[in-house]
Coordinates of C-alpha atoms in Angstrom, one line a residue:
Chain A
M1 CA 6.0 112.8 77.7
N2 CA 9.4 112.8 79.3
G3 CA 9.8 112.0 83.0
P4 CA 13.0 114.0 83.8
L5 CA 11.8 117.0 81.9
F6 CA 8.4 117.0 83.7
L7 CA 10.1 116.6 87.1
H8 CA 12.5 119.4 86.3
T9 CA 9.6 121.6 85.3
W10 CA 7.6 120.7 88.4
R11 CA 10.6 121.5 90.7
S12 CA 11.3 124.8 89.1
Q13 CA 7.6 125.9 89.4
R14 CA 6.5 124.4 92.6
S15 CA 7.2 127.4 94.9
K16 CA 5.4 129.7 92.5
L17 CA 2.6 127.2 92.2
L18 CA 2.1 127.0 96.0
V19 CA 2.0 130.8 96.3
I20 CA -0.6 131.1 93.5
C21 CA -2.7 128.3 94.9
V22 CA -2.8 130.0 98.3
A23 CA -3.6 133.4 96.8
I24 CA -6.4 132.1 94.6
A25 CA -7.9 130.0 97.4
A26 CA -7.9 133.1 99.6
W27 CA -9.5 135.2 96.8
S28 CA -12.1 132.5 96.2
A29 CA -12.9 132.2 99.9
F30 CA -13.4 135.9 100.0
L31 CA -16.3 136.0 97.4
P32 CA -18.9 134.1 99.5
V33 CA -18.0 136.5 102.3
I34 CA -18.8 139.5 100.0
Y35 CA -22.0 137.8 99.0
Q36 CA -23.0 137.1 102.5
S37 CA -22.1 140.5 103.8
F38 CA -23.1 142.9 101.0
G39 CA -25.3 140.9 98.6
S40 CA -28.7 142.0 100.0
Q41 CA -27.6 145.7 100.4
M42 CA -26.2 145.7 96.8
K43 CA -29.5 144.2 95.5
A44 CA -31.5 146.8 97.3
L45 CA -29.2 149.5 95.8
V46 CA -29.6 148.2 92.3
D47 CA -33.4 147.8 92.7
S48 CA -33.6 151.5 93.8
G49 CA -32.1 152.4 90.4
V50 CA -29.1 154.3 91.7
I51 CA -26.7 151.9 90.0
P52 CA -27.4 150.9 86.3
K53 CA -28.3 147.3 86.2
Q54 CA -25.7 146.5 83.6
L55 CA -22.9 147.5 86.0
T56 CA -23.8 144.6 88.2
N57 CA -23.3 142.0 85.6
F58 CA -19.5 142.1 85.3
G59 CA -18.2 139.2 83.3
G60 CA -21.4 137.2 83.9
G61 CA -21.1 137.4 87.7
D62 CA -22.9 139.3 90.4
V63 CA -23.0 139.5 94.2
F64 CA -26.7 138.8 94.6
S65 CA -26.4 135.1 94.7
L66 CA -23.7 132.7 95.8
G67 CA -23.3 131.3 92.2
G68 CA -23.1 134.9 90.9
A69 CA -20.4 135.8 93.4
I70 CA -18.4 132.7 92.5
A71 CA -18.7 133.5 88.8
L72 CA -17.6 137.1 89.5
G73 CA -14.6 135.7 91.2
Y74 CA -13.7 133.6 88.2
A75 CA -14.1 136.5 85.8
H76 CA -12.4 139.1 88.0
P77 CA -9.0 140.5 86.9
I78 CA -7.5 139.2 90.1
S79 CA -8.1 135.6 89.2
I80 CA -7.3 136.2 85.6
I81 CA -3.9 137.6 86.5
L82 CA -3.2 134.8 89.0
I83 CA -4.1 132.0 86.5
S84 CA -2.3 133.8 83.7
I85 CA 1.0 133.5 85.5
F86 CA 0.9 129.8 84.4
A87 CA -1.4 129.9 81.4
I88 CA 0.5 132.8 79.8
G89 CA 3.7 133.4 81.7
F90 CA 4.9 129.9 81.9
T91 CA 3.8 128.8 78.5
T92 CA 5.2 131.6 76.5
S93 CA 8.6 131.3 78.2
A94 CA 8.6 127.5 78.2
I95 CA 10.3 127.3 74.7
A96 CA 10.8 130.9 73.5
G97 CA 12.3 131.8 76.9
E98 CA 14.7 128.8 76.9
R99 CA 15.6 129.7 73.3
Q100 CA 16.3 133.3 74.2
R101 CA 18.5 132.2 77.2
G102 CA 20.2 129.6 75.1
T103 CA 19.3 126.7 77.4
L104 CA 17.2 125.0 74.7
E105 CA 20.5 124.1 73.1
V106 CA 21.4 121.6 75.8
L107 CA 17.9 120.4 76.1
L108 CA 17.5 119.5 72.4
A109 CA 20.9 117.9 72.3
R110 CA 19.3 115.1 74.3
P111 CA 17.5 112.2 72.7
L112 CA 14.1 114.0 72.9
A113 CA 11.8 114.6 70.0
R114 CA 10.6 118.2 69.9
S115 CA 7.0 116.9 70.0
Q116 CA 7.9 115.1 73.2
V117 CA 9.3 118.3 74.7
Y118 CA 6.0 120.1 73.7
V119 CA 3.7 117.4 75.1
T120 CA 5.6 117.3 78.4
L121 CA 5.4 121.1 78.8
L122 CA 1.7 121.0 77.9
A123 CA 1.1 118.3 80.5
A124 CA 3.0 120.3 83.1
V125 CA 1.0 123.5 82.5
L126 CA -2.3 121.6 82.5
V127 CA -1.4 120.1 85.9
F128 CA -0.4 123.6 87.2
I129 CA -3.7 125.1 86.0
G130 CA -5.7 122.2 87.2
L131 CA -4.2 122.6 90.7
V132 CA -4.8 126.4 90.7
L133 CA -8.4 125.9 89.7
A134 CA -8.8 123.1 92.3
A135 CA -7.4 125.5 94.9
A136 CA -10.0 128.0 93.8
S137 CA -12.7 125.4 94.4
V138 CA -11.3 124.6 97.8
G139 CA -11.3 128.3 98.7
T140 CA -14.9 128.7 97.6
L141 CA -15.9 125.7 99.8
V142 CA -14.0 127.1 102.8
G143 CA -15.3 130.6 102.4
A144 CA -18.9 129.4 101.9
T145 CA -18.6 127.2 105.0
I146 CA -17.1 129.9 107.2
V147 CA -19.9 132.4 106.4
G148 CA -22.5 129.7 106.6
V149 CA -23.8 129.8 103.0
I150 CA -22.6 126.3 102.0
G151 CA -26.1 125.1 102.0
E152 CA -26.8 127.4 99.0
L153 CA -24.1 125.7 97.0
V154 CA -24.6 122.4 95.1
V155 CA -21.1 121.1 95.7
G156 CA -21.5 118.4 93.1
R157 CA -21.4 121.1 90.4
L158 CA -18.0 122.4 91.4
P159 CA -16.1 119.7 89.3
L160 CA -18.0 120.9 86.2
L161 CA -17.0 124.4 87.0
W162 CA -13.4 123.2 87.4
L163 CA -13.7 121.5 84.0
N164 CA -15.1 124.6 82.4
G165 CA -12.2 126.6 83.8
M166 CA -9.7 123.9 82.7
L167 CA -11.0 124.1 79.1
L168 CA -10.8 127.9 79.0
W169 CA -7.4 128.2 80.6
G170 CA -6.1 125.1 78.9
A171 CA -7.1 126.7 75.5
I172 CA -5.2 129.9 76.5
A173 CA -2.2 127.8 77.6
T174 CA -2.1 126.0 74.3
I175 CA -2.2 129.4 72.5
G176 CA 0.7 130.5 74.7
L177 CA 2.7 127.4 73.9
A178 CA 1.9 127.6 70.2
A179 CA 3.3 131.2 70.2
S180 CA 6.3 130.0 72.3
V181 CA 7.3 127.3 69.9
S182 CA 7.0 129.8 66.9
F183 CA 9.4 132.5 68.1
D184 CA 13.0 132.7 69.1
R185 CA 12.4 135.5 71.6
L186 CA 10.0 135.7 74.5
T187 CA 8.7 139.2 73.7
P188 CA 6.7 138.4 70.5
A189 CA 5.4 135.1 72.0
L190 CA 4.2 136.9 75.2
G191 CA 2.9 139.9 73.2
I192 CA 0.8 137.9 70.9
T193 CA -0.7 135.7 73.6
V194 CA -1.4 138.6 75.9
A195 CA -3.0 140.5 73.1
I196 CA -5.3 137.6 72.2
V197 CA -6.3 137.3 75.9
I198 CA -6.8 141.0 76.5
V199 CA -8.9 141.5 73.3
S200 CA -11.0 138.4 74.2
Y201 CA -11.5 139.5 77.8
F202 CA -12.4 143.1 76.7
L203 CA -15.0 141.8 74.2
E204 CA -16.6 139.8 77.0
I205 CA -16.6 142.5 79.6
L206 CA -17.8 145.1 77.2
G207 CA -20.6 142.9 76.0
S208 CA -21.6 142.2 79.6
L209 CA -21.7 145.9 80.6
W210 CA -23.1 147.4 77.4
P211 CA -26.1 145.8 75.8
D212 CA -25.2 147.2 72.3
A213 CA -22.0 145.2 72.4
Q214 CA -23.5 141.9 73.4
G215 CA -23.1 140.7 69.8
L216 CA -19.3 140.7 70.3
Q217 CA -19.4 138.3 73.3
P218 CA -19.6 135.1 71.3
Y219 CA -16.2 136.0 69.7
S220 CA -14.6 135.9 73.1
I221 CA -13.3 132.7 74.6
F222 CA -14.2 134.1 78.1
H223 CA -17.8 134.1 77.0
Y224 CA -17.7 130.3 77.3
L225 CA -16.7 130.3 81.0
T226 CA -20.2 130.0 82.3
A227 CA -19.7 129.6 86.0
R228 CA -23.0 131.1 87.1
D229 CA -25.0 128.9 84.7
I230 CA -23.1 125.7 85.8
L231 CA -23.7 126.5 89.5
N232 CA -27.4 127.1 88.6
G233 CA -27.5 123.7 86.9
T234 CA -27.3 124.7 83.3
L235 CA -24.6 123.2 81.1
N236 CA -23.5 124.9 77.9
L237 CA -22.0 121.9 76.0
F238 CA -21.4 124.0 72.9
G239 CA -19.2 126.3 75.0
F240 CA -17.3 123.3 76.4
G241 CA -16.8 121.9 72.8
L242 CA -15.7 125.2 71.4
L243 CA -13.0 125.7 74.1
A244 CA -11.8 122.2 73.5
A245 CA -11.7 122.9 69.8
V246 CA -9.6 126.1 70.3
G247 CA -7.2 124.1 72.4
A248 CA -7.0 121.3 69.9
I249 CA -6.3 123.7 67.0
A250 CA -3.6 125.5 69.0
I251 CA -2.0 122.0 69.8
G252 CA -2.2 121.1 66.2
I253 CA -0.5 124.3 65.1
A254 CA 2.3 123.8 67.7
L255 CA 2.9 120.2 66.7
A256 CA 3.1 121.2 63.1
V257 CA 5.4 124.2 63.6
F258 CA 7.8 123.1 66.3
P259 CA 9.3 119.9 64.8
R260 CA 9.7 121.6 61.4
R261 CA 11.3 124.8 62.5
D262 CA 14.9 125.6 61.9
L263 CA 16.5 126.6 65.2
A264 CA 19.5 128.7 64.1
A265 CA 22.4 129.4 66.6
P266 CA 21.3 131.7 69.4
S267 CA 22.7 135.2 68.9
Chain B
M1 CA 33.9 102.4 59.3
D2 CA 32.7 106.0 59.2
A3 CA 31.0 107.6 62.2
L4 CA 29.7 110.5 60.2
V5 CA 29.1 111.0 56.5
T6 CA 27.7 113.9 54.7
S7 CA 26.8 113.9 51.0
G8 CA 26.2 117.2 49.3
L9 CA 24.9 118.6 52.5
T10 CA 23.4 122.0 51.8
K11 CA 21.7 124.6 53.9
H12 CA 20.2 127.8 52.6
Y13 CA 18.4 130.3 54.9
G14 CA 15.8 132.8 54.0
H15 CA 13.9 133.3 50.8
R16 CA 14.6 132.8 47.1
E17 CA 16.3 135.7 45.4
L18 CA 13.8 138.4 44.7
P19 CA 13.7 139.6 41.0
I20 CA 13.2 143.2 42.0
H21 CA 15.7 145.2 44.1
R22 CA 17.0 148.7 44.4
P23 CA 19.6 149.8 41.9
G24 CA 23.1 149.5 43.3
Q25 CA 22.0 147.0 46.0
R26 CA 22.4 143.3 45.8
P27 CA 19.2 141.3 45.6
V28 CA 17.8 140.0 48.8
G29 CA 17.9 136.2 48.6
A30 CA 18.7 133.0 50.3
V31 CA 21.8 132.9 52.4
R32 CA 24.0 129.9 51.5
A33 CA 25.2 128.8 54.9
L34 CA 26.5 125.4 53.7
E35 CA 27.0 124.4 50.1
D36 CA 27.4 120.8 48.9
L37 CA 29.5 119.6 51.8
T38 CA 30.8 116.0 51.5
I39 CA 32.9 114.7 54.2
A40 CA 33.4 111.4 56.1
V41 CA 34.6 111.2 59.7
R42 CA 36.1 107.9 60.6
E43 CA 35.2 106.1 63.8
G44 CA 37.8 106.7 66.5
E45 CA 39.4 109.8 65.1
I46 CA 39.5 113.4 66.3
F47 CA 38.2 115.4 63.4
G48 CA 38.8 119.2 63.3
F49 CA 36.3 121.4 61.6
L50 CA 37.7 124.8 60.9
G51 CA 36.7 128.1 59.5
P52 CA 36.2 131.7 60.5
N53 CA 33.0 133.1 61.8
G54 CA 30.2 132.7 59.2
A55 CA 32.0 129.9 57.4
G56 CA 29.2 127.4 58.2
K57 CA 30.7 125.5 61.2
S58 CA 27.8 126.0 63.5
T59 CA 25.3 125.3 60.7
M60 CA 27.0 121.9 60.0
I61 CA 26.8 121.0 63.7
R62 CA 23.2 122.1 64.0
L63 CA 22.3 120.1 60.9
L64 CA 23.9 117.0 62.4
L65 CA 22.0 117.4 65.7
G66 CA 18.6 118.1 64.1
Y67 CA 18.3 121.8 65.0
L68 CA 18.3 122.6 61.3
H69 CA 16.8 120.8 58.4
P70 CA 19.0 120.4 55.3
T71 CA 18.0 122.2 52.1
A72 CA 19.6 119.5 50.0
G73 CA 21.9 116.5 50.4
S74 CA 22.0 114.1 53.2
A75 CA 24.1 113.0 56.2
T76 CA 24.3 110.0 58.4
V77 CA 25.7 109.5 61.9
F78 CA 26.6 105.8 62.7
G79 CA 24.6 104.9 59.6
R80 CA 21.4 106.7 60.7
D81 CA 19.9 109.5 58.8
I82 CA 20.1 112.9 60.5
V83 CA 16.5 113.9 59.6
R84 CA 14.7 110.6 60.2
D85 CA 16.7 109.2 63.1
S86 CA 17.6 112.4 64.9
V87 CA 16.5 111.2 68.3
E88 CA 18.4 107.9 68.0
I89 CA 21.5 109.8 66.9
R90 CA 21.4 112.2 69.8
R91 CA 21.2 109.2 72.1
R92 CA 24.8 108.3 71.0
V93 CA 26.2 111.8 70.8
G94 CA 27.5 114.3 73.3
Y95 CA 27.3 117.9 72.4
L96 CA 29.1 120.9 73.8
P97 CA 27.7 124.1 72.3
G98 CA 29.9 127.1 71.8
G99 CA 29.3 129.7 74.5
I100 CA 27.1 127.2 76.4
A101 CA 24.1 128.5 78.4
L102 CA 23.1 126.6 81.5
Y103 CA 20.2 126.6 83.9
D104 CA 21.5 129.2 86.4
S105 CA 19.2 128.3 89.3
L106 CA 20.4 124.7 89.5
S107 CA 23.5 123.5 91.3
G108 CA 26.1 122.0 89.1
E109 CA 25.3 118.6 90.5
R110 CA 21.6 118.9 90.0
L111 CA 22.2 120.2 86.5
L112 CA 24.4 117.2 85.6
D113 CA 21.8 114.9 87.1
Y114 CA 19.0 116.5 85.1
L115 CA 20.9 116.4 81.8
G116 CA 22.1 112.9 82.5
G117 CA 18.5 111.8 83.2
L118 CA 17.4 113.3 79.9
T119 CA 20.1 111.4 78.0
G120 CA 18.8 108.1 79.5
R121 CA 22.2 106.6 79.8
P122 CA 24.2 106.2 83.0
S123 CA 26.7 109.0 83.7
K124 CA 29.6 106.6 84.1
R125 CA 32.3 109.0 83.3
R126 CA 31.1 111.9 85.4
A127 CA 33.3 111.3 88.5
E128 CA 36.4 110.9 86.4
L129 CA 35.7 114.0 84.3
C130 CA 35.0 116.1 87.4
D131 CA 38.1 114.9 89.0
R132 CA 40.3 115.7 86.0
L133 CA 38.7 119.1 85.5
E134 CA 39.0 119.8 89.2
L135 CA 35.3 120.2 89.8
S136 CA 35.0 119.3 93.5
T137 CA 31.9 118.1 95.3
R138 CA 31.8 121.5 97.0
T139 CA 31.9 123.3 93.7
L140 CA 29.2 121.1 92.3
R141 CA 26.9 122.0 95.1
R142 CA 27.0 125.7 94.3
T143 CA 24.4 127.2 91.9
V144 CA 25.5 127.6 88.3
R145 CA 24.8 131.4 88.5
D146 CA 27.8 131.7 90.9
Y147 CA 30.2 129.9 88.5
S148 CA 32.9 131.7 86.5
R149 CA 33.0 131.3 82.7
G150 CA 35.7 128.7 83.0
M151 CA 33.6 126.7 85.5
R152 CA 30.6 126.8 83.2
Q153 CA 32.7 125.5 80.4
K154 CA 33.9 122.6 82.6
I155 CA 30.3 121.8 83.4
G156 CA 29.6 122.0 79.7
I157 CA 32.4 119.5 79.0
V158 CA 31.2 117.1 81.7
Q159 CA 27.5 117.2 80.5
A160 CA 28.7 116.4 76.9
L161 CA 30.9 113.5 77.9
Q162 CA 29.5 112.1 81.2
H163 CA 27.5 109.4 79.4
D164 CA 30.5 108.3 77.4
P165 CA 29.0 109.1 74.0
E166 CA 30.3 107.3 70.9
L167 CA 30.5 110.6 69.1
A168 CA 31.3 113.9 70.9
I169 CA 30.6 117.2 69.0
L170 CA 32.6 119.9 70.7
D171 CA 32.3 123.5 69.6
E172 CA 35.1 125.7 70.9
P173 CA 35.7 123.4 73.9
T174 CA 38.6 125.2 75.5
E175 CA 37.0 128.6 75.4
G176 CA 37.4 130.1 78.9
L177 CA 39.6 127.4 80.2
D178 CA 43.0 128.3 81.7
P179 CA 46.1 126.7 80.3
L180 CA 46.2 124.0 83.0
M181 CA 42.6 123.0 82.4
Q182 CA 43.2 123.1 78.6
R183 CA 46.0 120.6 79.2
A184 CA 43.7 118.4 81.3
F185 CA 41.1 118.6 78.6
Y186 CA 43.6 117.5 75.9
G187 CA 44.3 114.5 78.2
I188 CA 40.7 113.6 78.3
L189 CA 40.6 113.8 74.5
D190 CA 43.6 111.5 74.3
D191 CA 41.8 109.0 76.5
L192 CA 38.7 109.2 74.4
R193 CA 40.6 108.5 71.3
E194 CA 42.3 105.5 72.9
A195 CA 38.8 104.2 73.9
G196 CA 37.8 104.4 70.3
R197 CA 35.4 107.4 70.6
T198 CA 35.0 109.8 67.7
I199 CA 35.3 113.5 68.2
F200 CA 34.1 116.2 65.9
F201 CA 36.0 119.3 67.0
S202 CA 35.2 122.8 65.9
S203 CA 37.7 125.5 67.0
H204 CA 39.2 128.8 66.1
V205 CA 42.4 127.9 68.0
L206 CA 44.5 126.4 65.3
S207 CA 47.4 125.4 67.5
E208 CA 44.9 123.4 69.5
V209 CA 43.5 121.7 66.4
E210 CA 47.0 120.9 65.4
R211 CA 47.7 119.4 68.8
V212 CA 44.7 117.2 69.1
C213 CA 43.2 116.4 65.6
D214 CA 44.0 113.6 63.3
R215 CA 42.3 115.2 60.3
V216 CA 40.8 118.6 59.5
A217 CA 38.2 120.0 57.2
I218 CA 38.5 123.6 56.4
V219 CA 35.3 125.4 55.3
R220 CA 35.0 128.8 53.7
R221 CA 31.7 130.4 52.9
G222 CA 29.9 127.2 53.5
R223 CA 32.1 125.2 51.0
L224 CA 34.8 122.7 51.8
V225 CA 38.2 124.0 50.8
A226 CA 40.4 121.3 52.3
L227 CA 40.0 117.9 53.9
E228 CA 43.2 116.3 54.9
D229 CA 45.4 114.6 57.6
V230 CA 46.9 117.3 59.8
A231 CA 50.3 115.6 59.3
S232 CA 50.1 115.7 55.5
L233 CA 48.9 119.2 55.6
L234 CA 51.9 120.2 57.6
E235 CA 54.3 118.1 55.6
R236 CA 53.5 120.1 52.5
R237 CA 53.9 123.4 54.3
K238 CA 57.2 125.2 53.8
R239 CA 59.4 125.7 56.9
N240 CA 60.9 129.0 57.7
V241 CA 64.7 129.0 58.0
E242 CA 67.0 131.6 59.4
L243 CA 70.7 131.1 59.6
R244 CA 73.9 133.0 60.2
V245 CA 77.3 132.1 58.9
A246 CA 80.7 133.3 59.9
E247 CA 82.1 133.8 56.4
D248 CA 80.7 134.2 52.9
P249 CA 77.0 133.1 52.7
P250 CA 76.4 129.7 51.0
R251 CA 74.7 129.6 47.6
L252 CA 71.2 128.4 48.3
D253 CA 69.6 129.4 45.0
G254 CA 68.7 126.3 43.0
I255 CA 69.0 123.9 46.0
P256 CA 66.0 121.6 45.8
G257 CA 63.2 122.6 48.2
V258 CA 64.8 126.0 49.0
S259 CA 63.0 129.2 48.0
S260 CA 62.6 132.9 48.8
V261 CA 66.3 133.2 49.8
R262 CA 67.1 136.6 51.3
V263 CA 70.3 138.0 52.7
L264 CA 69.5 140.7 55.3
P265 CA 71.8 143.7 56.0
D266 CA 72.6 142.3 59.4
G267 CA 74.0 139.2 57.8
R268 CA 71.1 136.9 58.6
I269 CA 70.0 134.6 55.7
T270 CA 66.3 133.7 55.5
C271 CA 64.6 131.2 53.2
Q272 CA 61.8 128.8 53.0
L273 CA 62.3 125.1 52.9
D274 CA 60.0 122.5 51.4
G275 CA 60.3 118.7 51.7
D276 CA 63.6 116.9 52.3
V277 CA 66.1 118.9 54.3
G278 CA 69.1 116.8 53.0
P279 CA 70.0 119.0 50.0
F280 CA 69.8 122.1 52.2
L281 CA 72.0 120.7 54.9
A282 CA 74.5 119.5 52.2
A283 CA 74.7 123.0 50.8
L284 CA 75.6 124.3 54.3
A285 CA 78.4 121.7 54.6
G286 CA 81.8 123.5 54.6
H287 CA 80.4 126.7 55.9
R288 CA 80.8 127.7 59.5
V289 CA 77.2 128.1 60.6
T290 CA 76.9 130.1 63.8
D291 CA 73.2 130.0 64.2
L292 CA 70.4 128.0 62.5
T293 CA 66.7 128.0 63.2
I294 CA 64.3 125.8 61.2
E295 CA 60.8 126.7 62.3
P296 CA 58.3 123.9 61.9
A297 CA 55.2 124.6 59.7
H298 CA 52.0 125.3 61.6
L299 CA 48.4 124.7 60.7
E300 CA 47.8 128.4 61.0
E301 CA 49.9 129.0 57.9
A302 CA 48.2 126.3 56.0
F303 CA 44.9 127.7 57.0
L304 CA 45.8 131.3 56.1
E305 CA 47.2 130.1 52.7
L306 CA 43.9 128.4 51.9
Y307 CA 42.0 131.5 52.7
E308 CA 44.4 133.9 51.0
D309 CA 44.3 131.9 47.8
A310 CA 40.6 132.7 47.4
E311 CA 39.8 136.0 45.8
P312 CA 38.0 138.4 48.1
E313 CA 34.4 138.8 47.3
E314 CA 32.2 141.8 47.4
D315 CA 30.0 140.3 50.2
E316 CA 33.0 139.5 52.4
T317 CA 33.2 143.0 53.7
S318 CA 29.6 143.9 53.6
P319 CA 27.9 144.7 56.9
D320 CA 25.1 142.3 56.0
A321 CA 27.5 139.4 55.5
A322 CA 29.3 140.2 58.7
A323 CA 26.0 140.3 60.6
Q324 CA 25.3 136.7 59.5
A325 CA 28.1 135.7 61.9
D326 CA 27.8 132.1 62.9
A327 CA 24.5 131.5 61.5
A328 CA 25.3 131.5 57.8
A329 CA 27.8 132.3 55.1
S330 CA 27.4 135.1 52.6
P331 CA 25.7 134.4 49.3
G332 CA 27.6 134.4 46.0
P333 CA 29.7 131.9 44.1
S334 CA 32.8 130.6 45.9
T335 CA 36.2 130.9 44.3
A336 CA 37.8 128.7 46.9
R337 CA 40.1 125.8 46.1
A338 CA 38.3 122.6 45.2
P339 CA 38.4 119.8 47.8
R340 CA 41.3 117.5 47.6

C-alpha cells in the first residue's frame, strides 16, 4: 500500500464517485417507492395469470415485498452499470490504461514494487465500491422512510447485504484488475472483463426467467448475490465463500503475473 | 567505484525459434534485443549510450529499471542487483523516459508533488531546476494538457532530477527543447557532474553526446561495438583538411599521418590528417598557403565508421526488423567490431 498513490487515485476519482453515489442512492430510494405504490397491484395482476409468474422474478427480485424490491434494485441493469463504472471501468484502466497512455513509465520509475502498486489500486477500488454500496443502503433507508415502509425492513440486515455486494463486486473488480495487469492495451482488458460479467449476468437472468435454464445459474457469480434471502433472514454462507474465493484467485493471478511481466517500451 | 555494472546482460523477446517455417521465410524466433552486454559506468561520469533505433538502448534502460527481466547475465546499480533490489535502486535513480507521457489532468506543480511524494525523498532541487528551465510558478499552475512539447520535456527533466538522484538515466533529454533551453540543460548536467552525480545518457544527437559525455558506449543490434572515452575516440579520428596555395602544390604524399590527398580542379587540396599535425605543417613550410582549414573530428564520423564497418545483414532492411523499432534488435549473428 502506498499513500501518495492512494491519495492521487482518490483525488482523480472523487468527483465521479460523488456522482455515482448520488445516482445509486436515488435509484435505491426509488425502489421502496415502487413497492409501496405498485406492489399490491402487480401482485394482483400476477395472481390473475395475465403475466407469467417467471417474469416477476427478475434476477431474484420482485416488487411484491420490500426485500424483493430492494433485491430487484441490486440486480437491475441500472445499478449494475453504475457499480461497473468502478468495478470494471476503473480497474481495467488502472494499469492497462496507464500503460497505453504511457504514464505507467513514470509511475514505475519510482521506488514502488509492482505488487505495491496493485495492492494500492485494489484497496482504492474496494473503498470506492464500498462507498457506492453504502450509498445504496442509505438510499434504501431514505426511500423506505419517506414512503413509510421502514417498519417492514430489518435494518440490522443491511450490513450483511452490503457485505454480499462487496464480495460480488469485489470479485468482479479483482477480475478487472487481473485483466488490467495482463495487457498493454485497455481494449483487451476491458473486453475480457465485460465479457465475463455479461455472460455471468446473462446466465443468472436467463435462469431466473426460464425454469429450464435454472441449472445454469450456479455458474454465474451474480447467483450468489442473495439480497432477498439476506433481507428475509437467510444467509448463504457458501455463496459468500465462493465469491471470496473468486476474488482471492483473481488476486493471486494478478500478483503472479504483474511482477513477472516484461513491460516493453510503449509504442 | 562503478555506479553501474552489467555483465553479459542479455535480453531476448518472444519465443524460441520454431523448427517449421514457410520456405523462403526466415524462421519465427526470439528477438535478440540485447546480447551479452558488459559495461561499467563510473561514479560521477556522464556516460553516453548510443545507437540507432532498435539497437537495444531502451531495452538496456528498461532492464536497469526493472521494467524488463534479463534473459541472461546480470547487472548492478550501486552494487545492488537489478532484479532483486529493483525498488532500492529506483530510490536512488531519476529517470526521464524518451517521449515522456504525463498525467494531463494535473497541474505541473501537482504532478511534481505527486511524483516527488512517490519517490519518498525531498524535492530539494526542484526550485533551482524550474528556475534554470524557466518554469515559472504561473506555468506550473497550468494543467499539463495545456503544455507544449518543450514544456512537457522540461517537466520531465525536473521530475527526474528534483530529488537529486545519485544516478540519472536520461533518454533523449533535449528532445523538444529549444537551443536556449538545451544550453540551460547542459549547464544543469555540468553542475550534476561537479556534484559527483552519475548520468547515463541515451541520445541520437551525437553533437550533444560529444558536448556532454565523458565516455560513450555504442551498441549495434544489441551488441556493444565500442566503449571508449569521447576524447580518445575523437583523437583517433582523422581530421579533414582543405588548403589552397599560391604556387605549386606541396608534396603531401608520404607525410606521416596524411592520407587521401586530392588536388581539385579549382586548385584546392584536400586530405585527411591523423595524429600529430607537426609533419604536415612542416611539409607546408616554404609554400605560400592562402587558405587552410583543419576540421576537427566529430563523434558522428566515428559513429558512422563503426556502423559502416559492419556488413549489412538481411534483417536490417526487413520490415519486420524495422517494426521492432525501440523494443528490440533484429535476430541474427552480429558481424560488428568486437568491444575494445
